[in-house]
C-alpha cells in the first residue's frame, strides 16, 4: 500500500517542490530561475492529476492541469523575453546586478 | 515498480537541472523532467494531459530555452549562491516535512475509475478556464512582441525633431510668399545726395 502509484507520486511531488524551492533560493541567473519555476509547476501538474485520480475525477484534474500548463508556458515565454532584454540592457543575467536602488 | 523508477528518474533529472553549472545542460535536464512527467501522467490515467505536457514541456519550452540561452549566455559559470546553501537546505527540508505531514494521511489511496470524457469536462465544466487560457495566450504573444521589439529600428528623437523642422521650413517657403525685405538687396541702396 505504501508503494502504490499515488503514494510514490506524492513523494515525487514533494521532491520536485523541494528541488525547485532550493533552486529559487540559491540561484541568481534569470534563466536558471525560469527553469526552477518550470520544475515547480511540473510538481503542481503532477499533484493536480494525482488529486484527480484520488478523488475519482481524473478528467477534472486534467483540465485544471491544462490551465496550469498554459499559464506556466506563457510565464516562461515572458520570463525568457525579459531575460533577453535584461541581457541587452545590463550585459548580464545576474539578478544582483538588476537593482538600481542604493540604500 | 515502473512508476517508482519514473519518479526516481524525475527527481534525478530535476536535481541535475538545478545543479548544472551551464545553462544548456540544465535546459536538457528539464526536458528530461518533462518527458518522464509525461510518461508518469499517462500511467496515472491522464493521456490527454500527458500528450500536452510532452509537446509543450519537451518541445516548446526546450526550444525557447535553447533560443534564449544562445542569445544571452556568455559561458560565465555560476557564482556563489544568492542565499547561503545550508540555510537553503534547512528551508527546503522544513517545507518538505510540512508538506509531507499534510499529505501523509492520504497515502495508500487507490486509483479510481475514470468518468466522463475529457473534452466534455474541459468545454462544459471548465469553459471559463479555456477562455482565460485563450486571453492569456494572446496577452503573452503581444507582450513578447513588445519586449523583443528592436529599439534600434525606432528613429532617434533628435533626428526626428530635426526632420520635422526641415519639413516645416520647406512647407513655409512653399506656402508663404516672399516679403519685400527678402527681395531687397543691400547693393540697391540709393546714394546719399549732399546739398
PDB file of C-alpha atoms in Angstrom:
ATOM      1  CA  UNK A   1       0.000   0.000   0.000  1.00  0.00           C
ATOM      2  CA  UNK A   2       2.835   2.395   0.756  1.00  0.00           C
ATOM      3  CA  UNK A   3       4.241   1.898  -2.763  1.00  0.00           C
ATOM      4  CA  UNK A   4       1.065   2.477  -4.689  1.00  0.00           C
ATOM      5  CA  UNK A   5       1.377   4.877  -7.634  1.00  0.00           C
ATOM      6  CA  UNK A   6      -0.410   7.605  -5.698  1.00  0.00           C
ATOM      7  CA  UNK A   7       1.903   7.296  -2.720  1.00  0.00           C
ATOM      8  CA  UNK A   8       5.012   7.315  -4.877  1.00  0.00           C
ATOM      9  CA  UNK A   9       3.607  10.181  -6.886  1.00  0.00           C
ATOM     10  CA  UNK A  10       3.028  12.265  -3.771  1.00  0.00           C
ATOM     11  CA  UNK A  11       6.608  11.661  -2.690  1.00  0.00           C
ATOM     12  CA  UNK A  12       7.670  12.762  -6.161  1.00  0.00           C
ATOM     13  CA  UNK A  13       5.616  15.937  -5.834  1.00  0.00           C
ATOM     14  CA  UNK A  14       7.312  16.779  -2.539  1.00  0.00           C
ATOM     15  CA  UNK A  15      10.722  16.094  -4.045  1.00  0.00           C
ATOM     16  CA  UNK A  16      10.092  18.264  -7.071  1.00  0.00           C
ATOM     17  CA  UNK A  17       8.748  21.103  -4.938  1.00  0.00           C
ATOM     18  CA  UNK A  18      11.760  20.922  -2.649  1.00  0.00           C
ATOM     19  CA  UNK A  19      14.182  20.860  -5.572  1.00  0.00           C
ATOM     20  CA  UNK A  20      12.539  23.843  -7.220  1.00  0.00           C
ATOM     21  CA  UNK A  21      12.411  25.757  -3.938  1.00  0.00           C
ATOM     22  CA  UNK A  22      16.121  25.118  -3.394  1.00  0.00           C
ATOM     23  CA  UNK A  23      16.851  26.362  -6.889  1.00  0.00           C
ATOM     24  CA  UNK A  24      14.840  29.544  -6.379  1.00  0.00           C
ATOM     25  CA  UNK A  25      16.637  30.241  -3.094  1.00  0.00           C
ATOM     26  CA  UNK A  26      20.148  29.559  -4.329  1.00  0.00           C
ATOM     27  CA  UNK A  27      20.353  30.590  -7.956  1.00  0.00           C
ATOM     28  CA  UNK A  28      20.606  34.129  -9.256  1.00  0.00           C
ATOM     29  CA  UNK A  29      20.754  33.556 -13.007  1.00  0.00           C
ATOM     30  CA  UNK A  30      17.495  34.630 -14.635  1.00  0.00           C
ATOM     31  CA  UNK A  31      17.270  31.645 -16.948  1.00  0.00           C
ATOM     32  CA  UNK A  32      18.046  29.203 -14.133  1.00  0.00           C
ATOM     33  CA  UNK A  33      15.252  30.854 -12.142  1.00  0.00           C
ATOM     34  CA  UNK A  34      12.874  30.235 -15.050  1.00  0.00           C
ATOM     35  CA  UNK A  35      13.997  26.587 -15.095  1.00  0.00           C
ATOM     36  CA  UNK A  36      13.325  26.295 -11.353  1.00  0.00           C
ATOM     37  CA  UNK A  37       9.860  27.778 -11.862  1.00  0.00           C
ATOM     38  CA  UNK A  38       9.204  25.219 -14.581  1.00  0.00           C
ATOM     39  CA  UNK A  39      10.092  22.396 -12.186  1.00  0.00           C
ATOM     40  CA  UNK A  40       7.801  23.927  -9.561  1.00  0.00           C
ATOM     41  CA  UNK A  41       4.886  23.984 -11.965  1.00  0.00           C
ATOM     42  CA  UNK A  42       5.531  20.431 -13.112  1.00  0.00           C
ATOM     43  CA  UNK A  43       5.195  19.380  -9.485  1.00  0.00           C
ATOM     44  CA  UNK A  44       1.857  21.204  -9.363  1.00  0.00           C
ATOM     45  CA  UNK A  45       0.690  19.481 -12.554  1.00  0.00           C
ATOM     46  CA  UNK A  46       1.590  16.096 -11.128  1.00  0.00           C
ATOM     47  CA  UNK A  47      -0.197  16.943  -7.886  1.00  0.00           C
ATOM     48  CA  UNK A  48      -3.347  18.014  -9.752  1.00  0.00           C
ATOM     49  CA  UNK A  49      -3.515  14.810 -11.747  1.00  0.00           C
ATOM     50  CA  UNK A  50      -2.820  12.747  -8.634  1.00  0.00           C
ATOM     51  CA  UNK A  51      -5.577  14.581  -6.800  1.00  0.00           C
ATOM     52  CA  UNK A  52      -7.951  13.951  -9.670  1.00  0.00           C
ATOM     53  CA  UNK A  53      -7.066  10.285  -9.720  1.00  0.00           C
ATOM     54  CA  UNK A  54      -7.512  10.008  -5.953  1.00  0.00           C
ATOM     55  CA  UNK A  55     -10.917  11.685  -5.980  1.00  0.00           C
ATOM     56  CA  UNK A  56     -12.240   9.795  -8.973  1.00  0.00           C
ATOM     57  CA  UNK A  57     -12.218  12.843 -11.245  1.00  0.00           C
ATOM     58  CA  UNK A  58      -9.206  12.335 -13.461  1.00  0.00           C
ATOM     59  CA  UNK A  59     -10.568  14.454 -16.288  1.00  0.00           C
ATOM     60  CA  UNK A  60     -11.227  17.377 -13.955  1.00  0.00           C
ATOM     61  CA  UNK A  61      -7.638  17.096 -12.788  1.00  0.00           C
ATOM     62  CA  UNK A  62      -6.502  17.021 -16.397  1.00  0.00           C
ATOM     63  CA  UNK A  63      -8.443  20.163 -17.287  1.00  0.00           C
ATOM     64  CA  UNK A  64      -7.027  22.015 -14.306  1.00  0.00           C
ATOM     65  CA  UNK A  65      -3.544  20.784 -15.192  1.00  0.00           C
ATOM     66  CA  UNK A  66      -4.064  22.055 -18.736  1.00  0.00           C
ATOM     67  CA  UNK A  67      -4.846  25.522 -17.392  1.00  0.00           C
ATOM     68  CA  UNK A  68      -1.704  25.426 -15.282  1.00  0.00           C
ATOM     69  CA  UNK A  69       0.441  24.277 -18.217  1.00  0.00           C
ATOM     70  CA  UNK A  70      -0.829  27.066 -20.460  1.00  0.00           C
ATOM     71  CA  UNK A  71      -0.291  29.731 -17.803  1.00  0.00           C
ATOM     72  CA  UNK A  72       3.151  28.371 -16.997  1.00  0.00           C
ATOM     73  CA  UNK A  73       4.173  28.357 -20.649  1.00  0.00           C
ATOM     74  CA  UNK A  74       3.157  31.991 -21.038  1.00  0.00           C
ATOM     75  CA  UNK A  75       5.090  32.856 -17.862  1.00  0.00           C
ATOM     76  CA  UNK A  76       8.164  31.056 -19.220  1.00  0.00           C
ATOM     77  CA  UNK A  77       7.924  32.837 -22.570  1.00  0.00           C
ATOM     78  CA  UNK A  78       7.615  36.272 -20.988  1.00  0.00           C
ATOM     79  CA  UNK A  79      10.318  35.459 -18.433  1.00  0.00           C
ATOM     80  CA  UNK A  80      12.749  34.477 -21.168  1.00  0.00           C
ATOM     81  CA  UNK A  81      11.875  37.567 -23.205  1.00  0.00           C
ATOM     82  CA  UNK A  82      12.581  39.682 -20.122  1.00  0.00           C
ATOM     83  CA  UNK A  83      15.874  37.845 -19.652  1.00  0.00           C
ATOM     84  CA  UNK A  84      16.868  38.666 -23.226  1.00  0.00           C
ATOM     85  CA  UNK A  85      16.074  42.341 -22.683  1.00  0.00           C
ATOM     86  CA  UNK A  86      17.896  42.405 -19.356  1.00  0.00           C
ATOM     87  CA  UNK A  87      20.939  40.898 -21.041  1.00  0.00           C
ATOM     88  CA  UNK A  88      20.821  43.565 -23.755  1.00  0.00           C
ATOM     89  CA  UNK A  89      20.471  46.409 -21.285  1.00  0.00           C
ATOM     90  CA  UNK A  90      22.656  45.339 -18.371  1.00  0.00           C
ATOM     91  CA  UNK A  91      25.009  42.913 -20.109  1.00  0.00           C
ATOM     92  CA  UNK A  92      24.393  40.220 -17.511  1.00  0.00           C
ATOM     93  CA  UNK A  93      21.726  37.782 -16.318  1.00  0.00           C
ATOM     94  CA  UNK A  94      22.654  38.136 -12.654  1.00  0.00           C
ATOM     95  CA  UNK A  95      19.681  39.306 -10.598  1.00  0.00           C
ATOM     96  CA  UNK A  96      22.001  41.078  -8.167  1.00  0.00           C
ATOM     97  CA  UNK A  97      23.047  43.443 -10.951  1.00  0.00           C
ATOM     98  CA  UNK A  98      19.467  44.402 -11.791  1.00  0.00           C
ATOM     99  CA  UNK A  99      18.692  46.517  -8.770  1.00  0.00           C
ATOM    100  CA  UNK A 100      19.498  50.170  -9.281  1.00  0.00           C
ATOM    101  CA  UNK A 101      18.342  51.055  -5.798  1.00  0.00           C
ATOM    102  CA  UNK A 102      21.024  52.132  -3.394  1.00  0.00           C
ATOM    103  CA  UNK A 103      20.360  52.192   0.342  1.00  0.00           C
TER     104      UNK A 103
ATOM    105  CA  UNK B   1       7.609  -0.668  -9.675  1.00  0.00           C
ATOM    106  CA  UNK B   2       7.706   1.067 -13.059  1.00  0.00           C
ATOM    107  CA  UNK B   3       6.128   4.141 -11.571  1.00  0.00           C
ATOM    108  CA  UNK B   4       8.737   4.208  -8.827  1.00  0.00           C
ATOM    109  CA  UNK B   5      11.511   4.238 -11.433  1.00  0.00           C
ATOM    110  CA  UNK B   6       9.727   7.033 -13.274  1.00  0.00           C
ATOM    111  CA  UNK B   7       9.503   9.185 -10.153  1.00  0.00           C
ATOM    112  CA  UNK B   8      13.124   8.481  -9.180  1.00  0.00           C
ATOM    113  CA  UNK B   9      14.221   9.434 -12.693  1.00  0.00           C
ATOM    114  CA  UNK B  10      12.066  12.542 -12.495  1.00  0.00           C
ATOM    115  CA  UNK B  11      13.726  13.657  -9.271  1.00  0.00           C
ATOM    116  CA  UNK B  12      17.199  12.855 -10.612  1.00  0.00           C
ATOM    117  CA  UNK B  13      16.661  14.972 -13.728  1.00  0.00           C
ATOM    118  CA  UNK B  14      15.245  17.840 -11.647  1.00  0.00           C
ATOM    119  CA  UNK B  15      18.229  17.816  -9.283  1.00  0.00           C
ATOM    120  CA  UNK B  16      20.635  17.734 -12.219  1.00  0.00           C
ATOM    121  CA  UNK B  17      18.817  20.647 -13.846  1.00  0.00           C
ATOM    122  CA  UNK B  18      19.310  22.719 -10.705  1.00  0.00           C
ATOM    123  CA  UNK B  19      22.905  21.609 -10.108  1.00  0.00           C
ATOM    124  CA  UNK B  20      24.087  22.106 -13.688  1.00  0.00           C
ATOM    125  CA  UNK B  21      26.698  24.833 -13.915  1.00  0.00           C
ATOM    126  CA  UNK B  22      25.934  25.637 -17.548  1.00  0.00           C
ATOM    127  CA  UNK B  23      22.552  26.699 -18.870  1.00  0.00           C
ATOM    128  CA  UNK B  24      22.305  24.418 -21.892  1.00  0.00           C
ATOM    129  CA  UNK B  25      22.682  21.140 -19.966  1.00  0.00           C
ATOM    130  CA  UNK B  26      20.180  22.486 -17.434  1.00  0.00           C
ATOM    131  CA  UNK B  27      17.661  23.029 -20.243  1.00  0.00           C
ATOM    132  CA  UNK B  28      18.153  19.464 -21.480  1.00  0.00           C
ATOM    133  CA  UNK B  29      17.757  18.041 -17.990  1.00  0.00           C
ATOM    134  CA  UNK B  30      14.488  19.994 -17.750  1.00  0.00           C
ATOM    135  CA  UNK B  31      13.400  18.360 -20.992  1.00  0.00           C
ATOM    136  CA  UNK B  32      14.095  15.015 -19.345  1.00  0.00           C
ATOM    137  CA  UNK B  33      11.899  16.028 -16.412  1.00  0.00           C
ATOM    138  CA  UNK B  34       9.082  16.879 -18.820  1.00  0.00           C
ATOM    139  CA  UNK B  35       9.429  13.601 -20.712  1.00  0.00           C
ATOM    140  CA  UNK B  36       9.369  11.452 -17.582  1.00  0.00           C
ATOM    141  CA  UNK B  37       6.493  13.505 -16.187  1.00  0.00           C
ATOM    142  CA  UNK B  38       4.572  12.861 -19.392  1.00  0.00           C
ATOM    143  CA  UNK B  39       5.026   9.109 -19.026  1.00  0.00           C
ATOM    144  CA  UNK B  40       4.030   9.335 -15.353  1.00  0.00           C
ATOM    145  CA  UNK B  41       0.857  11.206 -16.200  1.00  0.00           C
ATOM    146  CA  UNK B  42      -0.010   8.580 -18.801  1.00  0.00           C
ATOM    147  CA  UNK B  43       0.407   5.763 -16.288  1.00  0.00           C
ATOM    148  CA  UNK B  44      -1.914   7.654 -13.911  1.00  0.00           C
ATOM    149  CA  UNK B  45      -4.704   7.515 -16.490  1.00  0.00           C
ATOM    150  CA  UNK B  46      -4.328  11.038 -17.880  1.00  0.00           C
ATOM    151  CA  UNK B  47      -3.317  10.527 -21.525  1.00  0.00           C
ATOM    152  CA  UNK B  48      -4.584  13.881 -22.780  1.00  0.00           C
ATOM    153  CA  UNK B  49      -2.502  15.956 -20.420  1.00  0.00           C
ATOM    154  CA  UNK B  50       0.437  13.592 -20.952  1.00  0.00           C
ATOM    155  CA  UNK B  51       0.486  14.409 -24.660  1.00  0.00           C
ATOM    156  CA  UNK B  52       0.157  18.120 -23.995  1.00  0.00           C
ATOM    157  CA  UNK B  53       2.945  18.041 -21.423  1.00  0.00           C
ATOM    158  CA  UNK B  54       5.154  16.159 -23.857  1.00  0.00           C
ATOM    159  CA  UNK B  55       4.633  18.603 -26.699  1.00  0.00           C
ATOM    160  CA  UNK B  56       4.726  21.776 -24.636  1.00  0.00           C
ATOM    161  CA  UNK B  57       7.265  20.842 -21.977  1.00  0.00           C
ATOM    162  CA  UNK B  58       9.723  18.895 -24.055  1.00  0.00           C
ATOM    163  CA  UNK B  59       9.152  20.715 -27.348  1.00  0.00           C
ATOM    164  CA  UNK B  60       8.142  24.318 -26.952  1.00  0.00           C
ATOM    165  CA  UNK B  61       9.779  25.208 -23.644  1.00  0.00           C
ATOM    166  CA  UNK B  62      13.047  23.483 -24.509  1.00  0.00           C
ATOM    167  CA  UNK B  63      13.254  25.273 -27.852  1.00  0.00           C
ATOM    168  CA  UNK B  64      12.544  28.589 -26.170  1.00  0.00           C
ATOM    169  CA  UNK B  65      15.184  27.948 -23.532  1.00  0.00           C
ATOM    170  CA  UNK B  66      17.789  26.964 -26.103  1.00  0.00           C
ATOM    171  CA  UNK B  67      16.969  30.072 -28.132  1.00  0.00           C
ATOM    172  CA  UNK B  68      17.222  32.354 -25.104  1.00  0.00           C
ATOM    173  CA  UNK B  69      20.453  30.691 -23.969  1.00  0.00           C
ATOM    174  CA  UNK B  70      22.008  31.019 -27.429  1.00  0.00           C
ATOM    175  CA  UNK B  71      21.298  34.741 -27.353  1.00  0.00           C
ATOM    176  CA  UNK B  72      22.223  35.535 -23.790  1.00  0.00           C
ATOM    177  CA  UNK B  73      24.698  33.019 -22.455  1.00  0.00           C
ATOM    178  CA  UNK B  74      28.304  34.102 -22.471  1.00  0.00           C
ATOM    179  CA  UNK B  75      29.658  30.959 -20.860  1.00  0.00           C
ATOM    180  CA  UNK B  76      30.223  32.521 -17.455  1.00  0.00           C
ATOM    181  CA  UNK B  77      29.991  29.793 -14.801  1.00  0.00           C
ATOM    182  CA  UNK B  78      27.656  30.169 -11.860  1.00  0.00           C
ATOM    183  CA  UNK B  79      28.917  32.236  -8.959  1.00  0.00           C
ATOM    184  CA  UNK B  80      28.228  31.876  -5.288  1.00  0.00           C
ATOM    185  CA  UNK B  81      24.670  31.271  -4.124  1.00  0.00           C
ATOM    186  CA  UNK B  82      22.142  34.028  -3.516  1.00  0.00           C
ATOM    187  CA  UNK B  83      21.173  32.512  -0.157  1.00  0.00           C
ATOM    188  CA  UNK B  84      23.675  30.505   1.941  1.00  0.00           C
ATOM    189  CA  UNK B  85      23.348  26.878   0.922  1.00  0.00           C
ATOM    190  CA  UNK B  86      22.961  25.473   4.475  1.00  0.00           C
ATOM    191  CA  UNK B  87      20.089  27.893   5.070  1.00  0.00           C
ATOM    192  CA  UNK B  88      18.520  26.907   1.754  1.00  0.00           C
ATOM    193  CA  UNK B  89      18.795  23.229   2.684  1.00  0.00           C
ATOM    194  CA  UNK B  90      17.161  23.849   6.066  1.00  0.00           C
ATOM    195  CA  UNK B  91      14.295  25.760   4.489  1.00  0.00           C
ATOM    196  CA  UNK B  92      13.743  23.099   1.846  1.00  0.00           C
ATOM    197  CA  UNK B  93      13.767  20.257   4.371  1.00  0.00           C
ATOM    198  CA  UNK B  94      11.347  22.128   6.638  1.00  0.00           C
ATOM    199  CA  UNK B  95       8.989  22.873   3.765  1.00  0.00           C
ATOM    200  CA  UNK B  96       9.139  19.248   2.598  1.00  0.00           C
ATOM    201  CA  UNK B  97       8.409  17.958   6.105  1.00  0.00           C
ATOM    202  CA  UNK B  98       5.415  20.256   6.481  1.00  0.00           C
ATOM    203  CA  UNK B  99       4.077  19.183   3.109  1.00  0.00           C
ATOM    204  CA  UNK B 100       4.606  15.524   3.912  1.00  0.00           C
ATOM    205  CA  UNK B 101       2.836  15.973   7.255  1.00  0.00           C
ATOM    206  CA  UNK B 102      -0.142  17.417   5.407  1.00  0.00           C
ATOM    207  CA  UNK B 103      -0.461  14.633   2.835  1.00  0.00           C
ATOM    208  CA  UNK B 104       0.666  11.515   4.761  1.00  0.00           C
ATOM    209  CA  UNK B 105      -2.917  10.787   5.895  1.00  0.00           C
ATOM    210  CA  UNK B 106      -3.859  10.459   2.248  1.00  0.00           C
ATOM    211  CA  UNK B 107      -1.247   7.879   1.357  1.00  0.00           C
ATOM    212  CA  UNK B 108      -2.401   4.469   0.192  1.00  0.00           C
ATOM    213  CA  UNK B 109      -5.429   5.611  -1.782  1.00  0.00           C
ATOM    214  CA  UNK B 110      -6.433   3.639  -4.848  1.00  0.00           C
ATOM    215  CA  UNK B 111      -6.792   4.981  -8.358  1.00  0.00           C
ATOM    216  CA  UNK B 112     -10.469   5.486  -9.182  1.00  0.00           C
ATOM    217  CA  UNK B 113     -12.167   4.626 -12.447  1.00  0.00           C
ATOM    218  CA  UNK B 114     -12.261   7.481 -14.956  1.00  0.00           C
ATOM    219  CA  UNK B 115     -15.556   9.244 -15.506  1.00  0.00           C
ATOM    220  CA  UNK B 116     -16.928  11.465 -18.337  1.00  0.00           C
ATOM    221  CA  UNK B 117     -14.635  12.200 -21.242  1.00  0.00           C
ATOM    222  CA  UNK B 118     -12.006  14.856 -21.030  1.00  0.00           C
ATOM    223  CA  UNK B 119     -13.488  17.067 -23.747  1.00  0.00           C
ATOM    224  CA  UNK B 120     -16.821  17.353 -22.023  1.00  0.00           C
ATOM    225  CA  UNK B 121     -15.217  18.297 -18.722  1.00  0.00           C
ATOM    226  CA  UNK B 122     -12.931  20.806 -20.419  1.00  0.00           C
ATOM    227  CA  UNK B 123     -15.503  22.594 -22.581  1.00  0.00           C
ATOM    228  CA  UNK B 124     -18.564  22.386 -20.368  1.00  0.00           C
ATOM    229  CA  UNK B 125     -17.390  22.427 -16.786  1.00  0.00           C
ATOM    230  CA  UNK B 126     -14.169  24.421 -17.259  1.00  0.00           C
ATOM    231  CA  UNK B 127     -15.221  26.623 -20.177  1.00  0.00           C
ATOM    232  CA  UNK B 128     -14.263  29.795 -18.359  1.00  0.00           C
ATOM    233  CA  UNK B 129     -10.779  28.393 -17.817  1.00  0.00           C
ATOM    234  CA  UNK B 130     -10.443  27.800 -21.553  1.00  0.00           C
ATOM    235  CA  UNK B 131     -11.477  31.384 -22.251  1.00  0.00           C
ATOM    236  CA  UNK B 132      -8.910  32.585 -19.747  1.00  0.00           C
ATOM    237  CA  UNK B 133      -6.251  30.468 -21.416  1.00  0.00           C
ATOM    238  CA  UNK B 134      -7.018  31.981 -24.819  1.00  0.00           C
ATOM    239  CA  UNK B 135      -6.808  35.502 -23.404  1.00  0.00           C
ATOM    240  CA  UNK B 136      -3.585  34.593 -21.624  1.00  0.00           C
ATOM    241  CA  UNK B 137      -2.022  33.251 -24.802  1.00  0.00           C
ATOM    242  CA  UNK B 138      -2.859  36.376 -26.773  1.00  0.00           C
ATOM    243  CA  UNK B 139      -1.659  38.618 -23.971  1.00  0.00           C
ATOM    244  CA  UNK B 140       1.572  36.653 -23.768  1.00  0.00           C
ATOM    245  CA  UNK B 141       2.146  36.854 -27.516  1.00  0.00           C
ATOM    246  CA  UNK B 142       1.577  40.605 -27.564  1.00  0.00           C
ATOM    247  CA  UNK B 143       3.771  41.057 -24.521  1.00  0.00           C
ATOM    248  CA  UNK B 144       6.609  39.109 -26.076  1.00  0.00           C
ATOM    249  CA  UNK B 145       6.348  41.073 -29.311  1.00  0.00           C
ATOM    250  CA  UNK B 146       6.624  44.261 -27.326  1.00  0.00           C
ATOM    251  CA  UNK B 147       9.509  43.020 -25.226  1.00  0.00           C
ATOM    252  CA  UNK B 148      11.514  41.736 -28.162  1.00  0.00           C
ATOM    253  CA  UNK B 149      10.965  44.808 -30.354  1.00  0.00           C
ATOM    254  CA  UNK B 150      14.282  46.103 -31.666  1.00  0.00           C
ATOM    255  CA  UNK B 151      14.966  49.550 -30.121  1.00  0.00           C
ATOM    256  CA  UNK B 152      17.397  50.350 -32.965  1.00  0.00           C
ATOM    257  CA  UNK B 153      14.583  50.373 -35.518  1.00  0.00           C
ATOM    258  CA  UNK B 154      12.975  53.405 -33.877  1.00  0.00           C
ATOM    259  CA  UNK B 155      14.278  56.818 -35.044  1.00  0.00           C
ATOM    260  CA  UNK B 156      16.283  58.881 -32.649  1.00  0.00           C
ATOM    261  CA  UNK B 157      14.228  61.663 -31.094  1.00  0.00           C
ATOM    262  CA  UNK B 158      16.741  64.368 -32.021  1.00  0.00           C
ATOM    263  CA  UNK B 159      16.892  63.194 -35.626  1.00  0.00           C
ATOM    264  CA  UNK B 160      13.109  63.052 -35.745  1.00  0.00           C
ATOM    265  CA  UNK B 161      12.848  66.627 -34.410  1.00  0.00           C
ATOM    266  CA  UNK B 162      15.376  67.876 -36.988  1.00  0.00           C
ATOM    267  CA  UNK B 163      13.473  66.142 -39.770  1.00  0.00           C
ATOM    268  CA  UNK B 164      10.248  67.764 -38.566  1.00  0.00           C
ATOM    269  CA  UNK B 165      11.889  71.222 -38.570  1.00  0.00           C
ATOM    270  CA  UNK B 166      13.167  70.783 -42.121  1.00  0.00           C
ATOM    271  CA  UNK B 167       9.733  69.685 -43.247  1.00  0.00           C
ATOM    272  CA  UNK B 168       8.102  72.688 -41.580  1.00  0.00           C
ATOM    273  CA  UNK B 169      10.624  75.099 -43.189  1.00  0.00           C
ATOM    274  CA  UNK B 170      10.115  73.678 -46.658  1.00  0.00           C
ATOM    275  CA  UNK B 171       6.352  73.920 -46.248  1.00  0.00           C
ATOM    276  CA  UNK B 172       6.549  77.582 -45.090  1.00  0.00           C
ATOM    277  CA  UNK B 173       8.762  78.541 -48.030  1.00  0.00           C
ATOM    278  CA  UNK B 174       6.383  76.937 -50.472  1.00  0.00           C
ATOM    279  CA  UNK B 175       3.213  78.459 -48.999  1.00  0.00           C
ATOM    280  CA  UNK B 176       4.165  81.946 -47.722  1.00  0.00           C
ATOM    281  CA  UNK B 177       5.066  84.463 -50.484  1.00  0.00           C
ATOM    282  CA  UNK B 178       8.455  86.084 -50.006  1.00  0.00           C
ATOM    283  CA  UNK B 179       8.395  89.549 -48.389  1.00  0.00           C
ATOM    284  CA  UNK B 180       9.909  92.722 -49.866  1.00  0.00           C
ATOM    285  CA  UNK B 181      12.786  92.538 -47.450  1.00  0.00           C
ATOM    286  CA  UNK B 182      13.805  89.271 -48.950  1.00  0.00           C
ATOM    287  CA  UNK B 183      13.885  90.802 -52.439  1.00  0.00           C
ATOM    288  CA  UNK B 184      15.686  93.967 -51.384  1.00  0.00           C
ATOM    289  CA  UNK B 185      19.356  93.596 -51.888  1.00  0.00           C
ATOM    290  CA  UNK B 186      21.943  95.689 -49.970  1.00  0.00           C
ATOM    291  CA  UNK B 187      23.619  96.712 -53.256  1.00  0.00           C
ATOM    292  CA  UNK B 188      20.472  98.575 -54.428  1.00  0.00           C
ATOM    293  CA  UNK B 189      20.535 101.236 -51.674  1.00  0.00           C
ATOM    294  CA  UNK B 190      20.319 104.802 -53.142  1.00  0.00           C
ATOM    295  CA  UNK B 191      23.307 107.094 -52.797  1.00  0.00           C
ATOM    296  CA  UNK B 192      23.235 109.985 -50.349  1.00  0.00           C
ATOM    297  CA  UNK B 193      22.998 113.359 -52.041  1.00  0.00           C
ATOM    298  CA  UNK B 194      24.865 116.226 -50.382  1.00  0.00           C
ATOM    299  CA  UNK B 195      23.116 119.518 -50.870  1.00  0.00           C
TER     300      UNK B 195
END
